[in-house]
Tab-separated table of C-alpha atoms and ligand atoms in Angstrom:
chain	number	residue	atom	x	y	z
A	178	MET	CA	-37.555	19.785	-33.461
A	179	PRO	CA	-40.892	17.897	-33.052
A	180	SER	CA	-42.158	17.916	-29.530
A	181	THR	CA	-42.372	14.464	-27.772
A	182	LYS	CA	-45.237	13.284	-25.927
A	183	ARG	CA	-44.517	10.682	-23.403
A	184	SER	CA	-46.253	9.013	-20.578
A	185	VAL	CA	-44.821	8.790	-17.055
A	186	ASP	CA	-44.625	5.042	-17.580
A	187	SER	CA	-42.273	5.359	-20.406
A	188	LEU	CA	-39.963	7.340	-18.329
A	189	PHE	CA	-39.136	5.009	-15.473
A	190	ILE	CA	-38.432	1.305	-15.205
A	191	ASN	CA	-41.300	-0.437	-13.936
A	192	SER	CA	-43.469	-3.509	-14.781
A	193	SER	CA	-45.446	-1.592	-17.540
A	194	GLN	CA	-44.793	-2.591	-21.081
A	195	GLN	CA	-44.156	0.984	-21.825
A	196	GLY	CA	-41.310	1.315	-19.272
A	197	THR	CA	-39.716	-1.877	-20.437
A	198	GLU	CA	-39.734	-0.928	-24.077
A	199	ALA	CA	-38.479	2.408	-23.457
A	200	PHE	CA	-35.504	0.976	-21.413
A	201	GLN	CA	-34.773	-1.619	-24.032
A	202	THR	CA	-34.721	1.372	-26.798
A	203	ALA	CA	-32.599	3.667	-24.731
A	204	LEU	CA	-30.062	0.839	-23.733
A	205	HIS	CA	-29.896	-0.312	-27.486
A	206	THR	CA	-29.533	3.043	-28.810
A	207	SER	CA	-26.765	3.869	-26.639
A	208	ILE	CA	-24.937	0.546	-27.093
A	209	ASP	CA	-25.197	0.980	-30.971
A	210	SER	CA	-23.808	4.356	-30.647
A	211	LEU	CA	-20.819	3.183	-28.706
A	212	LEU	CA	-20.206	0.290	-31.009
A	213	GLU	CA	-20.242	2.540	-34.100
A	214	GLU	CA	-17.681	4.686	-32.359
A	215	TRP	CA	-15.401	1.847	-31.410
A	216	LYS	CA	-15.510	0.441	-35.014
A	217	LYS	CA	-13.891	3.671	-36.397
A	218	GLU	CA	-10.187	3.441	-37.147
A	219	LYS	CA	-8.770	6.085	-34.958
A	220	GLY	CA	-6.432	7.104	-32.226
A	221	PRO	CA	-7.183	7.309	-28.365
A	222	TYR	CA	-8.296	10.990	-28.651
A	223	SER	CA	-9.645	13.480	-31.310
A	224	GLY	CA	-6.845	15.895	-30.289
A	225	ILE	CA	-9.031	18.702	-30.010
A	226	LEU	CA	-8.296	21.062	-27.247
A	227	PRO	CA	-10.801	22.841	-24.802
A	228	GLY	CA	-11.074	26.101	-26.837
A	229	LYS	CA	-12.289	24.250	-29.807
A	230	LEU	CA	-14.655	21.892	-28.149
A	231	ALA	CA	-17.123	24.918	-27.109
A	232	ALA	CA	-19.029	24.409	-30.206
A	233	SER	CA	-19.724	20.743	-29.461
A	234	VAL	CA	-20.600	21.574	-25.896
A	235	LYS	CA	-23.092	24.178	-27.231
A	236	SER	CA	-24.594	21.662	-29.625
A	237	LEU	CA	-25.260	19.166	-26.852
A	238	PHE	CA	-26.856	21.854	-24.606
A	239	GLN	CA	-30.088	22.348	-26.296
A	240	PHE	CA	-33.054	21.705	-24.155
A	241	HIS	CA	-36.404	21.533	-25.731
A	242	PRO	CA	-39.218	22.090	-23.291
A	243	SER	CA	-41.208	19.054	-24.150
A	244	GLY	CA	-38.028	16.835	-24.771
A	245	GLU	CA	-36.831	14.975	-27.812
A	246	ALA	CA	-36.834	11.509	-29.401
A	247	ILE	CA	-33.796	9.379	-28.351
A	248	ASP	CA	-32.460	9.056	-31.990
A	249	SER	CA	-32.286	12.845	-32.094
A	250	VAL	CA	-30.424	13.114	-28.870
A	251	PHE	CA	-28.030	10.286	-29.788
A	252	ARG	CA	-27.353	11.973	-33.275
A	253	ASP	CA	-25.799	14.791	-31.176
A	254	VAL	CA	-23.953	12.402	-28.795
A	255	LYS	CA	-22.545	10.640	-31.637
A	256	GLU	CA	-21.418	13.598	-33.311
A	257	HIS	CA	-20.237	15.684	-30.630
A	258	LEU	CA	-19.479	13.706	-27.540
A	259	LEU	CA	-18.343	10.329	-28.380
A	260	PRO	CA	-15.540	11.308	-30.868
A	261	ASN	CA	-14.201	13.733	-28.265
A	262	LEU	CA	-14.070	11.416	-25.281
A	263	VAL	CA	-10.755	9.897	-24.469
A	264	ASP	CA	-10.858	6.250	-25.274
A	265	VAL	CA	-9.341	4.599	-22.377
A	266	SER	CA	-9.778	1.264	-23.996
A	267	HIS	CA	-7.563	2.241	-26.796
A	268	PRO	CA	-4.248	0.196	-26.678
A	269	LYS	CA	-2.297	3.510	-27.136
A	270	CYS	CA	-4.055	5.376	-24.222
A	271	LEU	CA	-1.166	4.832	-21.599
A	272	ALA	CA	-1.165	8.008	-19.559
A	273	HIS	CA	-2.770	7.494	-16.071
A	274	LEU	CA	-3.613	4.819	-13.713
A	275	HIS	CA	-7.006	4.808	-15.510
A	276	CYS	CA	-8.063	1.309	-16.776
A	277	PRO	CA	-9.968	-0.002	-19.711
A	278	PRO	CA	-13.095	-1.489	-17.841
A	279	LEU	CA	-13.787	-5.110	-18.079
A	280	ILE	CA	-16.975	-5.999	-19.911
A	281	PRO	CA	-18.717	-7.973	-16.943
A	282	ALA	CA	-18.266	-4.826	-14.694
A	283	LEU	CA	-19.912	-2.855	-17.485
A	284	ALA	CA	-22.892	-5.269	-17.428
A	285	ALA	CA	-23.151	-4.960	-13.759
A	286	GLU	CA	-22.962	-1.170	-13.972
A	287	VAL	CA	-26.397	-1.359	-15.826
A	288	VAL	CA	-27.836	-3.527	-12.953
A	289	VAL	CA	-26.326	-1.178	-10.350
A	290	SER	CA	-27.637	2.103	-11.813
A	291	SER	CA	-31.065	0.737	-13.028
A	292	PHE	CA	-31.763	-0.759	-9.347
A	293	ASN	CA	-30.158	2.086	-7.918
A	294	GLN	CA	-29.687	0.712	-4.502
A	295	SER	CA	-28.153	2.988	-1.780
A	296	MET	CA	-25.759	1.283	0.567
A	297	ASP	CA	-26.464	3.528	3.447
A	298	SER	CA	-29.310	1.595	4.979
A	299	PHE	CA	-30.553	-1.993	4.549
A	300	ASP	CA	-34.146	-0.836	3.536
A	301	GLN	CA	-32.458	0.977	0.556
A	302	SER	CA	-30.512	-1.979	-0.392
A	303	GLY	CA	-31.566	-5.353	0.806
A	304	ILE	CA	-29.170	-8.057	-0.239
A	305	ALA	CA	-26.777	-5.542	-1.787
A	306	SER	CA	-25.743	-4.704	1.641
A	307	LEU	CA	-24.932	-8.326	2.503
A	308	VAL	CA	-23.182	-8.769	-0.925
A	309	GLU	CA	-20.900	-5.744	-0.056
A	310	GLU	CA	-20.154	-7.191	3.289
A	311	ARG	CA	-19.263	-10.651	1.894
A	312	MET	CA	-17.066	-8.944	-0.815
A	313	LEU	CA	-15.197	-7.085	2.081
A	314	LYS	CA	-14.628	-10.092	3.906
A	315	TRP	CA	-13.237	-11.754	0.990
A	316	LEU	CA	-10.768	-8.916	0.425
A	317	CYS	CA	-9.864	-8.885	4.093
A	318	GLU	CA	-9.048	-12.597	3.611
A	319	LYS	CA	-7.139	-12.059	0.516
A	320	PHE	CA	-4.975	-9.552	2.601
A	321	THR	CA	-4.634	-12.018	5.286
A	322	TYR	CA	-6.117	-9.261	7.492
A	323	GLY	CA	-7.207	-11.367	10.423
A	324	GLU	CA	-10.678	-11.936	12.218
A	325	ARG	CA	-11.285	-8.368	13.328
A	326	ALA	CA	-10.782	-6.776	10.042
A	327	ASP	CA	-13.651	-5.087	8.209
A	328	GLY	CA	-13.884	-2.438	5.442
A	329	THR	CA	-16.224	-0.307	3.298
A	330	PHE	CA	-16.371	0.445	-0.454
A	331	THR	CA	-15.162	3.930	-1.400
A	332	SER	CA	-15.232	6.362	-4.249
A	333	GLY	CA	-11.514	5.554	-4.594
A	334	GLY	CA	-8.007	6.083	-3.362
A	335	THR	CA	-8.740	9.788	-2.347
A	336	GLN	CA	-11.536	8.727	0.095
A	337	SER	CA	-9.830	5.755	1.487
A	338	ASN	CA	-6.671	7.790	2.279
A	339	TYR	CA	-8.675	10.347	3.831
A	340	MET	CA	-10.389	7.641	5.986
A	341	GLY	CA	-7.133	6.061	7.027
A	342	LEU	CA	-5.836	9.430	8.321
A	343	LEU	CA	-9.113	10.384	9.794
A	344	LEU	CA	-9.374	7.250	11.956
A	345	ALA	CA	-5.644	7.557	12.622
A	346	ARG	CA	-6.105	11.125	14.035
A	347	ASP	CA	-9.252	10.246	15.968
A	348	SER	CA	-7.661	7.137	17.570
A	349	PHE	CA	-4.604	9.064	18.521
A	350	CYS	CA	-6.522	11.942	20.252
A	351	GLU	CA	-8.712	9.240	21.911
A	352	ASN	CA	-5.724	7.322	23.174
A	353	THR	CA	-3.550	10.349	24.084
A	354	TRP	CA	-6.066	12.636	25.680
A	355	GLN	CA	-9.263	10.699	26.063
A	356	TRP	CA	-10.296	13.235	23.623
A	357	SER	CA	-13.181	12.783	21.283
A	358	VAL	CA	-12.530	14.711	18.023
A	359	GLN	CA	-16.013	13.589	16.798
A	360	LYS	CA	-17.597	15.327	19.763
A	361	LYS	CA	-15.345	18.223	20.772
A	362	GLY	CA	-13.319	19.142	17.381
A	363	LEU	CA	-9.599	19.228	17.300
A	364	PRO	CA	-7.730	19.451	20.746
A	365	SER	CA	-5.630	22.376	21.459
A	366	GLU	CA	-2.352	20.284	20.993
A	367	ALA	CA	-3.297	19.240	17.453
A	368	HIS	CA	-0.912	21.781	15.889
A	369	ARG	CA	2.003	19.305	17.059
A	370	MET	CA	0.528	16.223	15.210
A	371	ARG	CA	2.338	14.991	12.347
A	372	ILE	CA	1.947	12.480	9.664
A	373	LEU	CA	4.919	10.709	7.860
A	374	CYS	CA	5.010	9.521	4.447
A	375	SER	CA	7.612	9.348	1.535
A	376	LYS	CA	8.256	12.181	-0.805
A	377	HIS	CA	6.673	10.051	-3.564
A	378	ALA	CA	3.360	9.466	-1.565
A	379	HIS	CA	0.319	10.484	-3.270
A	380	PHE	CA	-0.740	14.154	-3.022
A	381	THR	CA	-3.806	13.157	-1.171
A	382	VAL	CA	-1.887	12.605	2.015
A	383	LYS	CA	-1.310	16.351	2.197
A	384	LYS	CA	-4.721	17.078	0.986
A	385	SER	CA	-6.210	14.830	3.649
A	386	ALA	CA	-4.191	16.557	6.375
A	387	SER	CA	-5.403	19.921	5.236
A	388	GLN	CA	-9.045	18.898	5.244
A	389	LEU	CA	-8.451	17.059	8.570
A	390	GLY	CA	-7.542	20.341	10.369
A	391	LEU	CA	-3.944	19.478	10.720
A	392	GLY	CA	-2.656	21.477	7.700
A	393	GLU	CA	-0.333	20.421	4.913
A	394	ASP	CA	2.564	21.313	7.103
A	395	ALA	CA	1.771	18.374	9.400
A	396	VAL	CA	3.020	16.149	6.535
A	397	VAL	CA	6.780	15.338	6.816
A	398	LEU	CA	8.149	13.958	3.742
A	399	VAL	CA	10.666	11.044	4.179
A	400	GLU	CA	13.586	10.605	1.656
A	401	THR	CA	13.341	7.815	-0.847
A	402	ASP	CA	15.959	5.159	-1.995
A	403	GLU	CA	17.224	4.691	-5.517
A	404	TYR	CA	14.164	2.616	-6.300
A	405	HIS	CA	11.882	5.566	-5.141
A	406	ARG	CA	11.009	3.623	-1.849
A	407	MET	CA	10.881	5.258	1.577
A	408	ASP	CA	14.119	5.107	3.033
A	409	MET	CA	14.204	3.526	6.322
A	410	SER	CA	17.384	5.193	7.869
A	411	ASP	CA	15.623	8.601	6.946
A	412	LEU	CA	12.329	7.504	8.552
A	413	LYS	CA	14.345	6.545	11.826
A	414	GLN	CA	15.927	10.094	11.730
A	415	LYS	CA	12.710	12.055	11.128
A	416	LEU	CA	10.943	10.101	13.912
A	417	SER	CA	13.697	11.051	16.349
A	418	ASP	CA	13.919	14.565	15.301
A	419	LEU	CA	10.163	14.984	15.644
A	420	LYS	CA	10.235	13.417	19.239
A	421	ALA	CA	13.250	16.034	20.000
A	422	ASP	CA	11.129	18.692	18.802
A	423	GLU	CA	8.419	17.763	21.291
A	424	LEU	CA	6.092	17.145	17.940
A	425	LEU	CA	3.589	14.453	17.966
A	426	PRO	CA	4.054	11.718	14.991
A	427	PHE	CA	0.858	9.678	14.883
A	428	ALA	CA	0.763	8.009	11.430
A	429	VAL	CA	2.917	6.938	8.642
A	430	VAL	CA	1.698	6.309	5.162
A	431	ALA	CA	3.495	3.506	3.237
A	432	THR	CA	2.814	3.658	-0.412
A	433	CYS	CA	2.333	0.239	-2.089
A	434	GLY	CA	2.644	1.508	-5.686
A	435	THR	CA	3.687	4.995	-6.018
A	436	THR	CA	1.754	6.937	-8.776
A	437	ASP	CA	4.923	7.608	-11.000
A	438	PHE	CA	7.101	4.456	-10.488
A	439	GLY	CA	4.891	1.973	-8.931
A	440	SER	CA	7.446	1.610	-6.017
A	441	ILE	CA	6.518	-0.399	-2.926
A	442	ASP	CA	7.570	0.833	0.566
A	443	PRO	CA	8.687	-1.942	2.782
A	444	VAL	CA	5.725	-2.152	5.030
A	445	SER	CA	7.454	-4.612	7.243
A	446	ASP	CA	10.378	-2.391	8.128
A	447	ILE	CA	8.076	0.636	8.367
A	448	TYR	CA	6.161	-1.395	11.068
A	449	ASP	CA	9.400	-2.283	12.898
A	450	ILE	CA	10.379	1.189	12.962
A	451	ALA	CA	7.131	2.985	13.591
A	452	LYS	CA	5.030	0.634	15.992
A	453	PRO	CA	7.348	1.116	18.861
A	454	TYR	CA	6.371	4.788	18.685
A	455	GLY	CA	2.736	3.784	18.641
A	456	LEU	CA	2.100	5.179	15.068
A	457	TRP	CA	-0.864	4.210	13.080
A	458	ILE	CA	0.164	2.548	9.844
A	459	HIS	CA	-1.842	3.326	6.573
A	460	ALA	CA	-0.860	1.432	3.372
A	461	ASP	CA	-1.913	3.323	0.211
A	462	ALA	CA	-2.193	0.344	-2.003
A	463	ALA	CA	-4.411	2.089	-4.670
A	464	TYR	CA	-2.224	1.195	-7.434
A	465	GLY	CA	-0.422	-1.911	-6.096
A	466	GLY	CA	-3.169	-3.562	-4.369
A	467	ALA	CA	-4.201	-5.520	-7.467
A	468	LEU	CA	-1.066	-7.584	-6.944
A	469	VAL	CA	-2.784	-9.518	-4.086
A	470	LEU	CA	-4.396	-11.399	-7.248
A	471	SER	CA	-1.301	-12.084	-8.887
A	472	GLU	CA	0.393	-15.537	-8.690
A	473	ALA	CA	3.767	-14.296	-9.688
A	474	TYR	CA	4.017	-10.871	-7.753
A	475	ARG	CA	1.853	-11.348	-4.826
A	476	GLY	CA	5.071	-11.311	-2.603
A	477	LYS	CA	5.725	-7.736	-3.316
A	478	LEU	CA	2.907	-6.818	-0.805
A	479	SER	CA	4.333	-8.824	1.976
A	480	GLY	CA	3.747	-7.040	5.289
A	481	ILE	CA	0.813	-5.190	4.148
A	482	GLU	CA	-1.167	-7.201	6.611
A	483	LEU	CA	0.604	-5.439	9.251
A	484	ALA	CA	-0.933	-1.959	8.475
A	485	ASP	CA	-3.807	-0.768	10.559
A	486	SER	CA	-5.597	0.329	7.301
A	487	ILE	CA	-5.407	-0.220	3.375
A	488	THR	CA	-6.449	1.597	0.494
A	489	ILE	CA	-7.398	-0.336	-2.605
A	490	ASP	CA	-8.385	0.971	-6.000
A	491	PHE	CA	-10.480	-1.152	-8.105
A	492	HIS	CA	-10.908	1.288	-10.856
A	493	LYS	CA	-7.083	1.026	-11.494
A	494	GLN	CA	-5.608	-2.547	-11.911
A	495	PHE	CA	-8.797	-4.236	-10.938
A	496	TYR	CA	-10.165	-2.988	-14.337
A	497	GLN	CA	-13.330	-1.576	-12.942
A	498	PRO	CA	-15.400	1.257	-14.347
A	499	ILE	CA	-15.075	4.457	-12.026
A	500	SER	CA	-15.813	4.683	-9.388
A	501	CYS	CA	-14.902	1.712	-7.304
A	502	GLY	CA	-12.643	1.520	-4.295
A	503	ALA	CA	-12.236	0.220	-0.801
A	504	PHE	CA	-10.840	0.990	2.584
A	505	LEU	CA	-9.846	-1.994	4.768
A	506	LEU	CA	-9.526	-1.664	8.549
A	507	LYS	CA	-7.554	-4.126	10.542
A	508	ASP	CA	-9.511	-3.607	13.745
A	509	GLN	CA	-13.151	-2.958	12.823
A	510	ARG	CA	-13.749	-1.255	16.333
A	511	HIS	CA	-12.008	1.932	14.916
A	512	PHE	CA	-15.163	2.349	12.677
A	513	GLY	CA	-16.927	3.533	15.977
A	514	LEU	CA	-14.854	6.736	15.792
A	515	ILE	CA	-17.095	7.772	12.880
A	516	ASP	CA	-20.241	6.144	14.082
A	517	TYR	CA	-23.618	8.242	13.920
A	518	HIS	CA	-27.091	7.287	14.235
A	519	ALA	CA	-29.899	9.240	12.597
A	520	ASP	CA	-33.499	8.468	13.586
A	521	TYR	CA	-34.786	8.262	9.987
A	522	LEU	CA	-31.904	5.995	8.607
A	523	ASN	CA	-30.061	3.764	11.166
A	524	PRO	CA	-31.611	4.144	14.579
A	525	LEU	CA	-29.338	2.491	17.347
A	526	GLU	CA	-32.236	-0.011	18.026
A	527	ASP	CA	-31.883	-1.436	14.519
A	528	GLU	CA	-28.168	-2.030	15.195
A	529	LEU	CA	-29.099	-3.861	18.511
A	530	GLU	CA	-31.349	-5.980	16.333
A	531	GLY	CA	-28.697	-6.840	14.085
A	532	ILE	CA	-29.944	-4.994	10.891
A	533	LEU	CA	-27.070	-3.879	8.726
A	534	HIS	CA	-26.762	-0.183	8.097
A	535	LEU	CA	-23.367	0.254	6.161
A	536	VAL	CA	-23.583	3.960	6.645
A	537	ASN	CA	-21.947	3.399	9.938
A	538	LYS	CA	-18.530	2.708	8.306
A	539	SER	CA	-18.581	5.372	5.587
A	540	VAL	CA	-17.825	8.998	5.342
A	541	GLN	CA	-20.676	8.938	2.577
A	542	THR	CA	-24.383	8.633	3.082
A	543	THR	CA	-25.998	7.529	-0.295
A	544	ARG	CA	-23.540	5.334	-1.741
A	545	ARG	CA	-23.464	3.058	-4.873
A	546	PHE	CA	-23.486	-0.776	-5.080
A	547	ASP	CA	-20.111	-1.024	-6.645
A	548	ALA	CA	-19.226	-4.171	-4.928
A	549	LEU	CA	-21.377	-6.011	-7.726
A	550	LYS	CA	-19.119	-4.785	-10.654
A	551	LEU	CA	-16.099	-6.771	-8.831
A	552	LEU	CA	-18.235	-9.615	-7.989
A	553	LEU	CA	-19.419	-10.286	-11.499
A	554	SER	CA	-15.895	-9.584	-12.905
A	555	LEU	CA	-14.464	-12.329	-10.418
A	556	ARG	CA	-17.233	-14.713	-11.423
A	557	LEU	CA	-16.671	-14.227	-15.114
A	558	ILE	CA	-12.953	-14.145	-15.433
A	559	GLY	CA	-11.900	-15.808	-12.192
A	560	GLU	CA	-9.007	-15.082	-10.009
A	561	GLU	CA	-6.577	-16.832	-12.455
A	562	GLY	CA	-7.902	-14.619	-15.225
A	563	PHE	CA	-7.054	-11.503	-13.195
A	564	SER	CA	-3.697	-12.970	-12.268
A	565	LYS	CA	-2.800	-13.551	-15.923
A	566	ILE	CA	-3.753	-10.098	-16.846
A	567	ILE	CA	-1.736	-8.491	-14.117
A	568	ASP	CA	1.101	-10.704	-14.625
A	569	HIS	CA	1.360	-10.065	-18.210
A	570	THR	CA	1.263	-6.353	-17.779
A	571	ILE	CA	4.131	-6.476	-15.345
A	572	ARG	CA	6.399	-8.619	-17.735
A	573	PHE	CA	5.319	-6.561	-20.517
A	574	ALA	CA	6.430	-3.314	-18.831
A	575	LYS	CA	9.845	-4.993	-18.459
A	576	ASP	CA	10.134	-5.555	-22.113
A	577	VAL	CA	9.074	-1.815	-22.782
A	578	ALA	CA	11.753	-0.620	-20.573
A	579	ALA	CA	14.231	-2.907	-22.359
A	580	LEU	CA	13.066	-1.666	-25.604
A	581	ILE	CA	13.342	2.001	-24.694
A	582	GLU	CA	16.848	1.354	-23.315
A	583	GLN	CA	17.956	0.310	-26.757
A	584	ASN	CA	16.970	3.672	-28.513
A	585	ASP	CA	19.930	6.041	-28.460
A	586	HIS	CA	17.592	9.097	-28.357
A	587	LEU	CA	15.752	7.968	-25.076
A	588	GLU	CA	16.733	7.239	-21.476
A	589	VAL	CA	14.845	5.028	-19.044
A	590	ILE	CA	14.446	6.307	-15.453
A	591	ASN	CA	13.237	3.061	-14.190
A	592	PRO	CA	14.791	0.163	-16.218
A	593	GLU	CA	13.360	-2.548	-13.727
A	594	PRO	CA	9.741	-1.354	-13.456
A	595	GLU	CA	8.282	-2.620	-10.114
A	596	ILE	CA	4.757	-2.865	-11.454
A	597	ASN	CA	3.823	-1.607	-14.846
A	598	ALA	CA	4.750	2.162	-15.116
A	599	VAL	CA	7.811	2.974	-17.150
A	600	VAL	CA	9.199	6.493	-16.817
A	601	PHE	CA	11.708	7.818	-19.610
A	602	ARG	CA	12.610	10.822	-21.331
A	603	PHE	CA	13.877	12.206	-24.633
A	604	MET	CA	17.560	13.194	-24.182
A	605	ASP	CA	18.963	16.551	-25.120
A	606	GLU	CA	21.687	18.274	-23.514
A	607	LYS	CA	20.181	21.899	-24.009
A	608	ASN	CA	16.521	21.630	-24.167
A	609	ALA	CA	15.314	18.302	-22.674
A	610	ASN	CA	12.525	19.453	-20.644
A	611	GLU	CA	10.842	21.812	-23.469
A	612	ILE	CA	11.305	18.847	-26.003
A	613	ASN	CA	9.807	16.306	-23.640
A	614	LYS	CA	6.762	18.785	-23.034
A	615	THR	CA	6.392	19.146	-26.794
A	616	ILE	CA	6.344	15.334	-27.356
A	617	HIS	CA	3.689	15.110	-24.862
A	618	ARG	CA	1.693	17.457	-26.124
A	619	THR	CA	2.032	16.790	-29.933
A	620	LEU	CA	1.253	13.170	-29.253
A	621	PHE	CA	-2.118	14.315	-27.433
A	622	GLN	CA	-2.999	17.015	-30.022
A	623	THR	CA	-2.654	14.605	-33.022
A	624	GLY	CA	-4.549	12.024	-31.356
A	625	THR	CA	-1.719	9.547	-31.853
A	626	ALA	CA	-1.275	8.484	-28.194
A	627	VAL	CA	-2.204	9.456	-24.800
A	628	ILE	CA	0.803	9.017	-22.555
A	629	ALA	CA	1.724	10.681	-19.355
A	630	LYS	CA	4.141	13.570	-18.381
A	631	THR	CA	5.755	13.987	-14.915
A	632	VAL	CA	8.767	15.648	-13.160
A	633	VAL	CA	11.460	13.598	-11.707
A	634	ASN	CA	14.232	15.484	-9.747
A	635	GLY	CA	13.326	18.655	-11.737
A	636	SER	CA	13.457	17.000	-15.059
A	637	THR	CA	10.317	16.578	-17.381
A	638	CYS	CA	9.832	12.978	-18.089
A	639	LEU	CA	7.283	10.795	-20.299
A	640	LYS	CA	5.528	7.795	-18.761
A	641	PHE	CA	3.732	4.807	-20.168
A	642	THR	CA	1.286	3.289	-17.504
A	643	LEU	CA	0.752	-0.067	-19.070
A	644	LEU	CA	-2.367	-1.241	-17.584
A	645	ASN	CA	-4.031	-2.368	-20.870
A	646	PRO	CA	-3.210	-5.804	-21.621
A	647	ARG	CA	-4.077	-5.276	-25.314
A	648	THR	CA	-1.177	-2.783	-25.847
A	649	THR	CA	1.425	-4.963	-27.855
A	650	ILE	CA	5.116	-4.337	-28.409
A	651	THR	CA	4.000	-3.029	-32.088
A	652	HIS	CA	1.940	-0.279	-30.415
A	653	ILE	CA	5.041	0.802	-28.421
A	654	GLU	CA	7.202	0.711	-31.088
A	655	GLU	CA	4.931	2.958	-33.175
A	656	ILE	CA	4.600	5.512	-30.238
A	657	LEU	CA	8.491	5.551	-29.564
A	658	SER	CA	8.993	6.070	-33.263
A	659	ASP	CA	6.474	9.070	-33.244
A	660	ILE	CA	8.356	10.328	-29.978
A	661	VAL	CA	11.728	10.392	-31.535
A	662	ASP	CA	10.519	11.913	-34.692
A	663	ILE	CA	8.844	14.738	-32.779
A	664	GLY	CA	11.937	15.020	-30.455
A	665	ILE	CA	14.493	15.229	-33.484
A	666	ALA	CA	12.153	17.746	-35.602
A	667	HIS	CA	12.033	19.879	-32.411
A	668	ILE	CA	15.715	20.051	-32.427
A	669	GLN	CA	16.204	20.553	-36.080
A	670	SER	CA	13.520	23.221	-36.440
A	671	GLY	CA	12.713	24.429	-32.996
A	672	ARG	CA	9.130	24.083	-33.708
A	673	VAL	CA	6.416	21.318	-33.534
A	674	LEU	CA	6.481	18.576	-36.463
A	675	ARG	CA	2.697	18.295	-36.870
B	290	PLP	C1	-0.953	5.929	-5.087
B	290	PLP	C2	-2.228	6.641	-5.163
B	290	PLP	N1	-3.052	6.866	-3.920
B	290	PLP	C3	-4.212	7.523	-4.128
B	290	PLP	C4	-4.733	7.817	-5.482
B	290	PLP	C5	-6.076	8.473	-5.660
B	290	PLP	O1	-7.045	7.434	-6.044
B	290	PLP	P1	-8.327	8.128	-6.697
B	290	PLP	O2	-8.105	8.866	-8.061
B	290	PLP	O3	-9.135	6.788	-6.956
B	290	PLP	O4	-9.177	9.098	-5.642
B	290	PLP	C6	-3.984	7.497	-6.540
B	290	PLP	C7	-4.408	8.078	-8.084
B	290	PLP	O5	-3.759	7.888	-9.000
B	290	PLP	C8	-2.584	7.033	-6.483
B	290	PLP	O6	-1.836	6.521	-7.532
């Protein structure tokens, strides 16, 4: 490998000619490689499993002491990396709440990464802090969240859910025992504190409880109705049982779009039941939050404005590249519970002078300028554009559910999808779980389609998460035909078809 002599100027973006040219070459080389990959006729994944990827990984990890030419590096990237990535923009990639990213957001990513602003303090971000603040204000208005509302951008739903429960915990301790968890840690009574959520809530509710020092056992699971939404009579019962046992329920998580079914808990009813107990209501709208941009389906979120805090994920149905999420807070004063001042970063005197340091509202310090991606996407395609895409995918999911229902070998678990996830299974009296697992694995290993697998009431099921508006009914028909072929072949021969 020829050694490469580079000047420092050609390694960093700056006003020098060399830096500019090097940046352009790097960008073009990387874009050309992506375009070459996307032009290939192929499925959403190479099908190669981890054991067989070791050689490709080894080829990528060859460091030359003096570096290499960009062409040589990208030769390996094209040969070993790109073909073995999961192509989330492929119309047959339907597994997770994992979206094909919008082109304006990708363009914004270049700006975000190149300027590398950090949102913790104004002297690292300039106008970016104001843009993020304005975007949060716009989001609060969209959720009709009132004058006192505010928010912060987060790495995604996990961090937003964590923040909701963190503020709920600290606010409860402050109100109940005039106890500052921030200063003194958990009070001795903390072992009695309880969080409620439905049994279909995201696992990060339990994970947050464990990280917040309350333990997973502090999470009480509420039963769900036939549509997988939180059951109100069980919520009432669980609350009164907790009280009778002298336990301390302090928060309830309403899921607005459960991961498997997209089911939306009735936030208004939860509010009516939980508020008299003084509970903090956190709405996990990581999945369903995008409905706020939908003309046709916005009403499904009604009542969400009653929640004390809301999780939104832009890297789901807002079609933003990872990572991009937000945490909205109905009363911004609660951000005071996590406020810290560091002399080098956000001294108190700056705050008194009105200098904006967004670190005050975040559990992160250094943080990306992800708001720009959403801003450019909204400017380029408009709210109507978003609405059309979201509405289309929801209608499409209904068509897909109807199509699956017509198939004698398949059973739909949610014939009327709430958003755009369709859960179904290949039917077999003896061996359904094993067959559905085989179908899922075979589709992945042949690179035919990437679909999801989950468990509903002990049964292994398959799932299409239909975020991609470029997936057509023909794509679905082809995948269903493959599914049925694999299932039948498994029954007939007891082994995998391909
Ligand atoms: C309902 C719900 N909440 C939270 C999360 C976690 O979000 P993230 O993966 O962005 O951290 C997910 C992820 O799928 C989710 O479905």
